[in-house]
Each structure stands twice: as C-alpha cells, then as structure tokens.
Coordinates of C-alpha atoms and ligand atoms in Angstrom, one line a residue:
Chain A
M193 CA 20.1 36.3 -8.9
P194 CA 22.6 38.8 -10.2
L195 CA 20.9 41.8 -8.6
Y196 CA 19.5 41.7 -5.1
R197 CA 18.4 44.0 -2.3
D198 CA 18.5 43.8 1.5
E199 CA 18.7 45.8 4.7
A200 CA 22.2 45.7 6.2
V201 CA 24.4 47.1 8.9
V202 CA 27.9 48.1 7.9
L203 CA 30.4 46.3 10.1
R204 CA 33.7 47.5 8.7
T205 CA 35.3 48.9 5.6
H206 CA 38.7 48.4 4.0
K207 CA 40.3 50.8 1.5
L208 CA 40.7 49.4 -2.0
G209 CA 42.7 51.1 -4.7
E210 CA 42.5 54.9 -5.1
A211 CA 39.0 55.7 -3.9
D212 CA 37.0 52.4 -3.5
R213 CA 36.2 50.5 -0.4
I214 CA 35.4 46.9 0.5
V215 CA 32.4 47.0 2.8
T216 CA 31.5 44.2 5.1
M217 CA 27.9 44.1 6.1
L218 CA 25.5 42.0 8.1
S219 CA 22.2 41.8 6.3
R220 CA 18.8 40.7 7.4
R221 CA 18.2 38.0 4.9
H222 CA 21.6 37.3 3.2
G223 CA 23.8 37.0 6.3
K224 CA 27.3 38.5 6.0
I225 CA 28.0 40.2 2.7
R226 CA 31.3 41.6 1.4
A227 CA 31.0 44.0 -1.4
V228 CA 32.9 46.7 -3.3
A229 CA 31.6 50.3 -3.1
K230 CA 33.2 52.2 -6.0
G231 CA 34.4 55.8 -5.6
V232 CA 33.1 55.9 -2.0
R233 CA 36.1 57.8 -0.6
R234 CA 35.8 60.7 -3.1
T235 CA 34.1 63.5 -1.3
A236 CA 31.6 63.8 -4.1
S237 CA 30.5 60.1 -3.9
K238 CA 26.9 59.4 -4.2
F239 CA 27.2 57.0 -1.3
G240 CA 28.4 59.8 1.1
A241 CA 28.5 58.4 4.6
R242 CA 25.9 55.8 4.0
L243 CA 28.4 53.0 3.8
E244 CA 30.4 53.9 7.0
P245 CA 30.5 51.5 9.9
F246 CA 27.4 51.4 12.2
M247 CA 25.1 52.7 9.4
V248 CA 21.9 50.7 8.6
A249 CA 21.1 50.9 4.9
D250 CA 18.8 49.6 2.3
V251 CA 21.3 48.3 -0.2
Q252 CA 21.1 47.0 -3.7
L253 CA 24.0 44.8 -4.9
Y254 CA 25.2 43.2 -8.0
E255 CA 26.4 39.6 -7.5
G256 CA 30.0 39.2 -8.7
R257 CA 32.3 36.2 -9.0
S258 CA 34.3 36.9 -5.9
L259 CA 32.9 40.1 -4.5
D260 CA 29.5 41.7 -5.0
T261 CA 29.2 45.4 -5.9
V262 CA 27.0 47.9 -4.1
T263 CA 25.0 49.7 -6.8
Q264 CA 22.6 51.7 -4.5
A265 CA 22.4 52.5 -0.8
E266 CA 19.6 54.4 1.0
S267 CA 20.2 55.2 4.6
L268 CA 17.7 53.6 7.1
A269 CA 19.4 54.7 10.3
S270 CA 22.7 56.6 10.8
Y271 CA 23.9 55.7 14.2
G272 CA 27.6 56.4 13.5
A273 CA 27.5 60.2 13.9
E274 CA 25.8 60.0 17.3
I275 CA 28.0 57.1 18.5
A276 CA 31.2 59.0 17.5
T277 CA 30.2 61.9 19.9
D278 CA 30.9 59.6 22.9
Y279 CA 34.3 58.0 22.8
A280 CA 33.4 55.2 25.3
G281 CA 30.4 54.3 23.2
Y282 CA 32.5 54.3 20.0
T283 CA 35.0 51.8 21.5
A284 CA 32.0 49.6 22.6
A285 CA 30.5 49.8 19.2
C286 CA 33.8 48.8 17.6
A287 CA 33.9 45.7 19.8
I288 CA 30.3 44.9 18.9
V289 CA 30.7 45.0 15.1
E290 CA 34.0 43.1 15.3
T291 CA 32.1 40.3 17.2
A292 CA 29.3 40.4 14.7
D293 CA 31.8 40.0 11.9
R294 CA 33.5 37.1 13.5
L295 CA 30.2 35.3 14.5
S296 CA 28.4 35.6 11.3
D297 CA 28.6 34.1 7.8
A298 CA 26.4 33.9 4.7
D299 CA 23.8 31.8 6.7
S300 CA 23.7 34.0 9.7
S301 CA 20.3 34.2 11.4
V302 CA 17.9 37.2 11.4
Q303 CA 18.3 37.3 15.2
Q304 CA 22.0 38.2 15.0
Y305 CA 21.0 41.1 12.7
L306 CA 18.2 42.3 15.0
L307 CA 20.4 42.1 18.1
L308 CA 23.2 44.1 16.4
V309 CA 20.8 46.8 15.2
G310 CA 19.3 47.0 18.7
A311 CA 22.7 47.4 20.3
L312 CA 23.9 50.1 17.9
R313 CA 20.6 52.0 18.3
S314 CA 20.9 51.9 22.1
L315 CA 24.5 53.2 21.9
S316 CA 23.5 56.0 19.6
R317 CA 20.8 57.2 22.1
H318 CA 23.3 57.2 25.0
E319 CA 20.6 55.7 27.2
R320 CA 22.8 53.3 29.1
P321 CA 26.4 52.8 30.0
P322 CA 28.0 51.6 26.8
G323 CA 30.0 48.9 28.6
L324 CA 26.7 47.3 29.8
I325 CA 25.3 47.4 26.2
L326 CA 28.5 45.8 24.9
D327 CA 28.6 43.0 27.6
S328 CA 24.9 42.2 27.1
Y329 CA 25.4 42.1 23.4
L330 CA 28.4 39.7 23.7
L331 CA 26.5 37.3 25.9
R332 CA 23.4 37.3 23.7
A333 CA 25.3 37.1 20.4
L334 CA 27.3 34.1 21.7
S335 CA 24.0 32.5 22.8
I336 CA 22.4 32.9 19.4
A337 CA 25.6 31.3 17.9
G338 CA 25.0 28.3 20.2
W339 CA 27.3 29.1 23.1
A340 CA 24.9 30.3 25.8
P341 CA 26.7 30.4 29.1
S342 CA 25.1 29.2 32.3
F343 CA 25.2 31.5 35.3
V344 CA 22.9 29.6 37.7
D345 CA 22.7 25.8 37.1
C346 CA 25.9 23.7 36.7
A347 CA 27.0 23.9 33.1
V348 CA 28.3 20.3 33.2
T349 CA 25.9 18.3 35.3
G350 CA 22.9 20.6 35.3
A351 CA 22.7 20.5 39.1
P352 CA 20.5 23.4 40.2
G353 CA 22.4 26.5 41.3
P354 CA 23.5 28.8 42.6
H355 CA 27.1 27.9 41.9
R356 CA 30.0 30.3 42.2
A357 CA 32.9 28.4 40.5
F358 CA 33.2 29.9 36.9
V359 CA 35.1 27.9 34.2
V360 CA 35.2 29.5 30.8
Q361 CA 36.1 26.2 29.1
L362 CA 33.1 24.4 30.7
G363 CA 30.5 26.9 29.7
G364 CA 29.8 28.9 32.8
V365 CA 29.3 28.2 36.5
V366 CA 29.8 24.6 37.7
A367 CA 29.1 22.7 40.8
D368 CA 32.0 22.5 43.3
E369 CA 32.5 18.7 42.7
V370 CA 33.1 19.4 39.0
A371 CA 35.3 22.5 39.4
P372 CA 39.0 22.0 38.8
P373 CA 41.2 22.8 41.8
G374 CA 42.0 26.5 42.0
T375 CA 38.9 27.6 40.0
P376 CA 38.0 31.3 40.9
R377 CA 34.7 31.9 42.6
L378 CA 32.5 34.8 41.5
D379 CA 30.6 36.9 44.1
E380 CA 26.9 37.0 44.2
Q381 CA 26.6 40.6 42.7
T382 CA 28.7 39.7 39.7
L383 CA 26.6 36.5 39.1
T384 CA 23.4 38.6 39.4
L385 CA 24.7 41.2 36.9
L386 CA 25.8 38.4 34.4
G387 CA 22.4 36.9 34.6
A388 CA 20.7 40.3 34.1
L389 CA 23.0 41.1 31.0
L390 CA 22.2 37.7 29.5
T391 CA 18.4 38.2 29.8
G392 CA 18.4 41.9 29.1
D393 CA 17.1 42.9 32.6
W394 CA 18.3 46.5 32.5
V395 CA 16.8 47.6 35.8
T396 CA 19.0 45.1 37.6
A397 CA 22.0 45.7 35.4
E398 CA 21.9 49.5 35.8
A399 CA 21.7 49.2 39.6
S400 CA 25.1 47.4 39.7
A401 CA 28.2 49.0 41.2
E402 CA 31.1 50.0 39.0
G403 CA 33.4 47.4 40.6
T404 CA 30.8 44.7 39.8
R405 CA 30.6 45.8 36.2
A406 CA 34.4 45.6 35.8
Q407 CA 34.3 42.0 37.3
A408 CA 31.5 40.9 35.0
G409 CA 33.2 42.6 32.0
G410 CA 36.3 40.6 32.6
V411 CA 34.4 37.3 32.8
I412 CA 32.5 38.2 29.6
A413 CA 35.7 39.2 27.8
A414 CA 37.3 35.9 28.7
Y415 CA 34.2 33.9 27.7
T416 CA 34.1 35.7 24.3
Q417 CA 37.8 35.4 23.6
Y418 CA 37.6 31.7 24.3
H419 CA 34.8 31.1 21.9
L420 CA 36.1 33.3 19.1
E421 CA 39.5 31.6 19.2
R422 CA 41.6 34.4 17.7
G423 CA 41.2 37.3 20.2
L424 CA 39.0 40.3 19.4
R425 CA 41.4 43.3 18.7
S426 CA 38.9 45.9 19.8
L427 CA 38.1 44.5 23.2
Q428 CA 41.4 45.7 24.7
H429 CA 40.7 49.3 23.5
V430 CA 37.3 49.6 25.2
D431 CA 37.4 52.9 27.1
P432 CA 37.4 52.4 30.9
A433 CA 34.7 55.1 31.0
A434 CA 32.4 52.6 29.3
R435 CA 31.5 51.0 32.6
H436 CA 31.0 54.2 34.6
D437 CA 27.6 55.3 35.9
P438 CA 25.8 57.4 33.2
A439 CA 25.9 60.5 35.5
Q440 CA 29.7 60.2 35.7
S441 CA 30.4 59.3 32.1
E442 CA 28.4 62.2 30.8
S443 CA 30.8 64.7 32.4
G444 CA 33.8 62.7 31.2
A445 CA 32.6 62.1 27.6
Chain B
M136 CA 52.3 34.0 -14.6
Y137 CA 55.4 35.3 -16.2
E138 CA 58.9 34.0 -15.9
G139 CA 61.4 34.8 -13.1
I140 CA 62.3 38.5 -12.7
V141 CA 59.3 39.9 -14.6
Q142 CA 56.9 38.1 -12.3
E143 CA 58.9 39.2 -9.3
L144 CA 58.6 42.9 -10.4
I145 CA 54.8 42.5 -10.9
D146 CA 54.5 40.9 -7.5
E147 CA 56.5 43.6 -5.8
L148 CA 54.5 46.4 -7.5
G149 CA 51.3 44.6 -6.6
R150 CA 52.2 45.0 -2.9
L151 CA 52.0 48.8 -3.1
P152 CA 48.8 50.4 -1.9
G153 CA 46.2 51.1 -4.5
I154 CA 47.8 48.9 -7.1
G155 CA 46.0 45.7 -8.1
P156 CA 47.5 42.8 -10.2
K157 CA 46.4 44.4 -13.5
S158 CA 47.9 47.8 -12.8
A159 CA 51.1 46.0 -11.5
Q160 CA 51.3 44.2 -14.8
R161 CA 50.7 47.4 -16.8
I162 CA 53.4 49.3 -14.9
A163 CA 55.9 46.5 -15.2
F164 CA 55.5 46.3 -19.0
H165 CA 55.6 50.1 -19.3
I166 CA 59.0 50.0 -17.6
L167 CA 60.1 47.2 -19.8
Q168 CA 59.0 48.5 -23.1
T169 CA 59.2 52.3 -22.9
E170 CA 62.5 54.0 -23.9
S171 CA 61.7 57.2 -22.0
V172 CA 61.5 55.5 -18.6
D173 CA 64.7 56.5 -16.8
V174 CA 65.1 53.4 -14.6
S175 CA 68.3 54.3 -12.9
R176 CA 66.9 57.7 -11.8
L177 CA 63.7 55.9 -10.4
A178 CA 65.8 53.3 -8.6
E179 CA 68.1 56.0 -7.2
L180 CA 65.1 58.0 -5.9
L181 CA 63.6 54.9 -4.3
T182 CA 66.8 54.2 -2.5
Q183 CA 67.4 57.8 -1.4
I184 CA 63.9 58.4 -0.2
K185 CA 64.3 55.6 2.4
E186 CA 67.7 57.0 3.4
R187 CA 66.9 60.7 3.5
V188 CA 63.3 61.2 4.4
R189 CA 62.2 60.8 8.0
F190 CA 59.5 62.3 10.2
C191 CA 59.7 65.8 11.8
E192 CA 60.6 65.5 15.5
I193 CA 58.1 68.1 16.4
C194 CA 55.0 67.6 14.2
G195 CA 55.5 64.2 12.6
N196 CA 55.3 65.6 9.0
V197 CA 57.7 64.1 6.4
S198 CA 61.0 65.9 6.4
E199 CA 64.6 65.7 5.1
E200 CA 65.9 67.2 8.3
D201 CA 65.2 66.6 12.0
T202 CA 62.4 69.2 11.7
C203 CA 60.3 70.0 8.7
T204 CA 60.2 73.2 6.7
I205 CA 56.9 74.3 8.3
C206 CA 58.1 73.9 11.9
R207 CA 61.4 75.8 11.0
D208 CA 59.6 78.7 9.3
P209 CA 59.6 81.7 11.7
R210 CA 56.7 83.3 9.8
R211 CA 54.3 80.6 10.8
N212 CA 51.9 81.4 13.7
A213 CA 53.1 79.3 16.6
Q214 CA 49.9 79.9 18.6
T215 CA 47.8 77.6 16.4
I216 CA 48.2 73.9 15.7
C217 CA 46.1 72.1 13.2
V218 CA 45.9 68.3 13.9
V219 CA 45.6 66.0 11.0
E220 CA 45.7 62.2 10.5
E221 CA 48.4 61.9 7.8
A222 CA 51.2 63.9 6.2
K223 CA 49.2 64.0 3.0
D224 CA 46.6 66.0 4.8
V225 CA 49.2 68.7 5.5
V226 CA 49.7 69.0 1.7
A227 CA 45.9 69.3 1.1
I228 CA 45.6 72.1 3.7
E229 CA 48.7 74.0 2.5
R230 CA 47.1 74.1 -0.9
T231 CA 44.2 76.1 0.4
R232 CA 46.6 78.9 1.7
E233 CA 44.0 79.5 4.4
F234 CA 46.1 78.3 7.3
R235 CA 49.4 79.9 8.6
G236 CA 49.8 78.0 11.8
L237 CA 51.7 74.8 12.6
Y238 CA 50.6 71.2 12.2
H239 CA 50.6 68.0 14.2
V240 CA 50.4 64.7 12.3
L241 CA 48.8 61.9 14.4
G242 CA 49.8 59.0 12.1
G243 CA 46.2 57.8 11.6
A244 CA 42.9 57.7 13.4
I245 CA 41.7 55.7 16.4
S246 CA 40.3 52.4 15.0
P247 CA 40.0 49.7 17.7
I248 CA 38.9 47.1 15.1
D249 CA 42.3 47.5 13.3
G250 CA 44.0 47.4 16.7
I251 CA 44.8 51.1 16.8
G252 CA 44.1 52.8 20.1
P253 CA 45.1 56.3 21.3
D254 CA 48.5 55.2 22.5
D255 CA 49.4 54.1 18.9
L256 CA 49.0 57.7 17.7
R257 CA 51.2 60.8 18.4
I258 CA 48.7 62.1 20.9
K259 CA 51.1 62.2 23.9
Q260 CA 53.5 64.3 21.7
L261 CA 50.7 66.7 21.0
L262 CA 49.9 67.2 24.7
Q263 CA 53.7 67.8 25.3
R264 CA 53.6 70.6 22.7
L265 CA 50.8 72.3 24.5
A266 CA 52.5 72.2 27.9
D267 CA 54.3 75.6 27.8
G268 CA 51.1 77.6 27.0
T269 CA 52.2 79.1 23.7
V270 CA 49.5 77.4 21.7
T271 CA 46.1 79.0 22.2
E272 CA 44.1 77.2 19.5
V273 CA 44.0 73.6 18.4
I274 CA 42.1 73.0 15.2
I275 CA 41.1 69.3 14.8
A276 CA 41.1 68.4 11.1
T277 CA 40.8 64.7 11.2
D278 CA 38.9 63.1 8.3
P279 CA 35.1 63.7 8.2
N280 CA 34.4 60.0 8.6
L281 CA 33.6 57.7 11.6
E282 CA 37.1 57.1 12.8
G283 CA 38.0 60.8 12.2
E284 CA 35.0 62.0 14.2
A285 CA 35.7 59.5 17.1
T286 CA 39.3 60.6 17.2
A287 CA 38.2 64.2 17.3
T288 CA 35.9 63.3 20.2
Y289 CA 38.7 61.7 22.1
L290 CA 41.1 64.6 21.4
T291 CA 38.5 67.1 22.6
R292 CA 38.2 65.3 25.9
M293 CA 42.0 65.2 26.3
L294 CA 42.5 68.9 25.4
Q295 CA 40.3 70.4 28.0
Q296 CA 42.6 73.0 29.6
P297 CA 42.3 76.6 30.6
G298 CA 43.3 79.1 27.9
L299 CA 43.1 76.6 25.0
R300 CA 40.4 76.9 22.3
V301 CA 39.7 73.6 20.6
T302 CA 37.9 73.9 17.2
R303 CA 36.7 71.4 14.6
L304 CA 36.6 72.1 10.8
A305 CA 33.2 73.2 9.7
S306 CA 30.8 70.5 8.5
G307 CA 30.8 71.8 4.9
L308 CA 33.1 68.8 4.2
P309 CA 31.1 65.9 2.8
V310 CA 31.0 63.1 5.3
G311 CA 32.4 59.7 4.5
G312 CA 35.3 60.9 2.4
D313 CA 39.0 61.3 2.9
L314 CA 40.3 64.8 3.7
E315 CA 42.9 64.6 0.9
Y316 CA 40.1 64.4 -1.7
A317 CA 38.4 67.6 -0.5
D318 CA 38.8 70.4 -3.1
E319 CA 40.6 73.5 -2.1
V320 CA 37.6 75.8 -2.0
T321 CA 35.6 73.4 0.3
L322 CA 38.5 72.8 2.6
G323 CA 39.3 76.5 2.7
R324 CA 35.7 77.3 3.7
A325 CA 35.8 74.6 6.3
F326 CA 38.7 76.5 8.0
E327 CA 36.9 79.8 8.0
G328 CA 33.8 78.2 9.5
R329 CA 35.5 76.1 12.1
R330 CA 33.6 75.9 15.4
V331 CA 34.6 75.5 19.0
V332 CA 34.0 72.0 20.4
E333 CA 33.4 71.1 24.0
Ligands
LIG160 ZN1 57.3 69.7 11.6

C-alpha cells in the first residue's frame, strides 16, 4: 500500500530543513501518522494552511521507509483560524492535541478521532467555556484509552457511592475504609461536575460555579498527568480565562 | 561513518538547523577539498559572532552594541512599533522599505505544546516600552500561521489602552507560511492594508 488516503486532524508540526514540515496527524482509520509535507512553509505552498494544527483534512500519503510523505491535502474543516481568535480556547486546544498525540498510536481507535474532532469543532464555535471542553475531553479520551475514572462508586471495591475521598493512583473516588490517611475529600459540587464532564452532561456542567470548575480542573489535570507519565507541557499554559463563565470570557477574550 | 575528526565535523554541522546528514557530509567535504574555502576566516567569524553580537536592550533585535542601529536612528518614527517573532522578520520587513518606525522582537510565538507561554517571550518589555505614551500605534506582524495568530490575539488583549491603536498586517499574506518567505511586494501591501484589531 504505497499510496493511501484518509481523513486526519493535524496535531502538531515540526520544522524540517529550509521549508518543509513534519506533520503529526490523528487519522480516522490509520491511527497516528507522522509525515513530511514538502515546501509547506513557503508562502506559495500548495498546502497553504491546510496542514496547520487543528485542521481536518482529506490527505493522500505516500508510504515511506521511516516517514510517509503528504502528496495531497484537501481541507474538510478549518477550526484553527476560529480557535486562534480566542486565546483561552487556543490554549485549551493545544492541551487537547498534545493529549491526543500522547494517547494515540498507529492502532488508535476511531472513537479517539471522533472525540478529538468534536472537541475542536466545539472550541471553534465558542459555544462553551473552553476549560470545560478541555476537561471533558481529557476524561473521555482517558476513558477510551482504558483509564475511565470513577466518580461515584468506589474505584477499588466497587462499593456503591457517593464517596468523597479521591485518589488519583487508585482510579477515582474510593470508600473511606480504602482511602489512605490524609486523602483529600472533594465537595459534592465538584463531584457532580466531574461526573457531568465524564458523561457530556453540558447542562449540569455549564451551571457550575467558577470555583468548582477550578477544583474539577485541578483533579482532572492530576489524573491526566498521572496516566500520561511524562507531564503534558501545555496544561500549565491553559489560560485562567478558560474556566470563566461565557458571559465574562467574551469581554476578556 | 568516517574516521575521527571528519565524522566529528559532519556530526557538528548536522546539529545546525536545516542541515540533514547528507548536507552535513557535502559541506564537510566541500571544506576539505576546495582550495578557495578560507577556513581561518570562517573560524574567526564564528568565534567573533558569539563574542560580539548580542541582542538590543530595547527591541531584542541582533546588535553589535547595547542597542541596535534601528533603535539608535533618530530618523525612525518612535510613535510606531512593529512587533515581530524573530530578528529575521525585521530584515524581511526592512527590505520592503514600507515601514519607518521601530521594532519589537518577541523571540518566538506562544506555543504551549512546545512549552512556550507568554512569559517566555519579550511581552513584558513591550508593555514597558508603551508606558510613557510616546507610542501611538503597535503593528502586530507575527507569522500568518496558527501560533502567530494566537500570539496576535493575546497581544491584542494585553494592549488595550487608551490612545493606542493596535493593527494587524493585512490578510494578503498567504496563511500557513513563515513571514520571512513572503516576497517584498506582498509584505509591503500587507503593511499598507493593515487593519485595526479589537
Ligand atoms: Zn533595537
């Protein structure tokens, strides 16, 4: 199969030589792909902005020995330009694609692809606070990868919840008997928000207070960093405005 | 693999940006085989550039003094600052002869995935330059790609202050590329057609 075609989201790019780039993509059917795009940094490039991060493209690739080469790219959705108009959304999108890059490989499932496209589309529409989109994405992407957290029943014994002791290393909330001494307890609102973000219950998630969003964001960041071993670089750069109410972040963006 | 010092040279050249193993080998053998290559002059330049060249204290452009020739030039319009990512973008814009103001070199673009946030760029220094009210227009000339646009969005948010016009280069620039590759005519037109951002 020297020549193949797929739909893909551009996760990140690296400069290569004078004017080329290495493009890392998550595709629908071929999982993660790393390919060379020749001449893409020249302003007259036929690829234009189609191989920039957050773009969804119909790509044709030539299979190479170490790296594939992009021979054609047609834009399917260009979320980048819209996302870049909101700084908080841009920082959330960066954390999302870095996570997708770290969680996926050549055998990555189509669910990871669809979840990623959905998250970027939502950010490009500025429909919801970007921090909530990011946090929901992180929980669901980790779940698809086999690390679904528990926010109700005990993650160790399965004892029915609610439980409030949260232990990252044990996979979520645990019963008091199981919790190591000194385990922090989460308040009810934070647990409700975490559950809503995991299931995609946006009505509940958007009704949350800013303080609760910050709490939940901290829990999700710790859970994500734990499972991805090496820390995500972009998480620490997520703009604080990402967890504001839409009404407030509009005036600040 | 070559022996000893030849391989060392190839390895060292190969560490330079834009030079792959094949180019490194070609350059190494060019130096070895060509009479006309003045090796001592090249070596001298490489040593001196590290000793003599530094970054302008005001704008961050490359300079052999504390401040660069542009910042020292009294004929430049001190009311306008053009913000660029890299010193090489200053060169690209100077070529257009379209701009007579001063520059501010950020040292890159905001790219969280590479660990580069606003505090890693010379943004604080830019805000300091605006404090005394001399500057009335800031032209944001970051690259027309994703990181460049996001950096422009961030700067626009930070630069909201009375009496300051913030403009962005016109969109005639093809998106996705590096500013340094834009030809003079296109880049010049982008200056003329710059628009106010809010
Ligand atoms: Zn200067």
